Coordinates of C-alpha atoms in Angstrom, one line a residue:
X264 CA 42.1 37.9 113.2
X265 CA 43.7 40.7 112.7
X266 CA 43.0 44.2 111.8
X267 CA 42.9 44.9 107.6
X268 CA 44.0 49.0 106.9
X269 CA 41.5 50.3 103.6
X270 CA 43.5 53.5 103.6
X271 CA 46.5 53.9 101.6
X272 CA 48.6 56.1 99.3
X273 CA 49.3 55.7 95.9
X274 CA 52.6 57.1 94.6
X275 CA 52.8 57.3 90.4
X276 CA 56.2 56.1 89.3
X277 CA 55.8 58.4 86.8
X278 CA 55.7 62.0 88.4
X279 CA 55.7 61.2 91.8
X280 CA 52.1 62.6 93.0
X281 CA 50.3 61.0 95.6
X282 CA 46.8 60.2 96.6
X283 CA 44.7 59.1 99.4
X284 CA 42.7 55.9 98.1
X285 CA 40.2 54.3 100.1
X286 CA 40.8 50.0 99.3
X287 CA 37.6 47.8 98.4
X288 CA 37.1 44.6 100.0
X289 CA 35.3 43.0 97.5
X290 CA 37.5 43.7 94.5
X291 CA 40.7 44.7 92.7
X292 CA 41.4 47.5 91.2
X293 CA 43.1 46.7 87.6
X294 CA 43.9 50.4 86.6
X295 CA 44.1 54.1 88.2
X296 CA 44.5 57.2 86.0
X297 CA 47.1 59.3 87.9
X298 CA 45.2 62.7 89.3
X299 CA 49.2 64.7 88.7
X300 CA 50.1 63.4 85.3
X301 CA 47.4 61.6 83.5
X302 CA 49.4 58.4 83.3
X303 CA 47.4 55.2 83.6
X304 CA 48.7 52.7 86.0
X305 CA 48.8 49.0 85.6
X306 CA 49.7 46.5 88.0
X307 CA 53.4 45.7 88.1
X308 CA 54.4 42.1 86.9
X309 CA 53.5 39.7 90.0
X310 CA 51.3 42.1 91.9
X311 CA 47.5 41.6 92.2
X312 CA 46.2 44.8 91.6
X313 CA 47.6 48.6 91.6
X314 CA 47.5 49.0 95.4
X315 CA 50.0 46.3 95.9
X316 CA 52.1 47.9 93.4
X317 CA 52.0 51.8 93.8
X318 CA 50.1 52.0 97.0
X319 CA 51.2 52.4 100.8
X320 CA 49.5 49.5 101.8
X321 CA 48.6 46.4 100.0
X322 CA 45.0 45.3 99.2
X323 CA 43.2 43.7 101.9
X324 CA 43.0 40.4 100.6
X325 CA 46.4 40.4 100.5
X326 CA 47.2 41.8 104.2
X327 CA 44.9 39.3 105.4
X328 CA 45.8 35.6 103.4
X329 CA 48.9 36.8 102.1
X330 CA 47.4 35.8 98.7
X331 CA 45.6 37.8 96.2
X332 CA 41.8 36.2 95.8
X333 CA 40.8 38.7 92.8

């Protein structure tokens, strides 16, 4: 079994700020207002979930099956 990271860094694509973001395990998270610009984020087209997308890290569901469950 290995070890599933709940830390990560989102990065907006559209100003470039960054953020530390703690990951829930028991859901996905669909949308994230950017703290630098406002923007709201959206999953990019085959990602799961804005942490897959934007973040540092995928979501945990993801680092552990591979597969998005959400």
């Amino acid at each position: 079994m290995s070890t599933v990271t709940l830390e990560t860094t989102l990065v907006c694509p559209a100003c470039g700020h960054n953020a530390p973001e703690t990951m829930p395990t028991d859901a996905c998270q669909y949308f994230y207002e950017c703290g630098g610009c406002g923007a709201l984020l959206r999953p990019e087209a085959g990602d799961c979930c804005v942490y897959c997308s934007y973040g540092s890290v995928p979501c945990p569901p993801v680092q552990q099956d591979g597969d998005c469950s959400c």
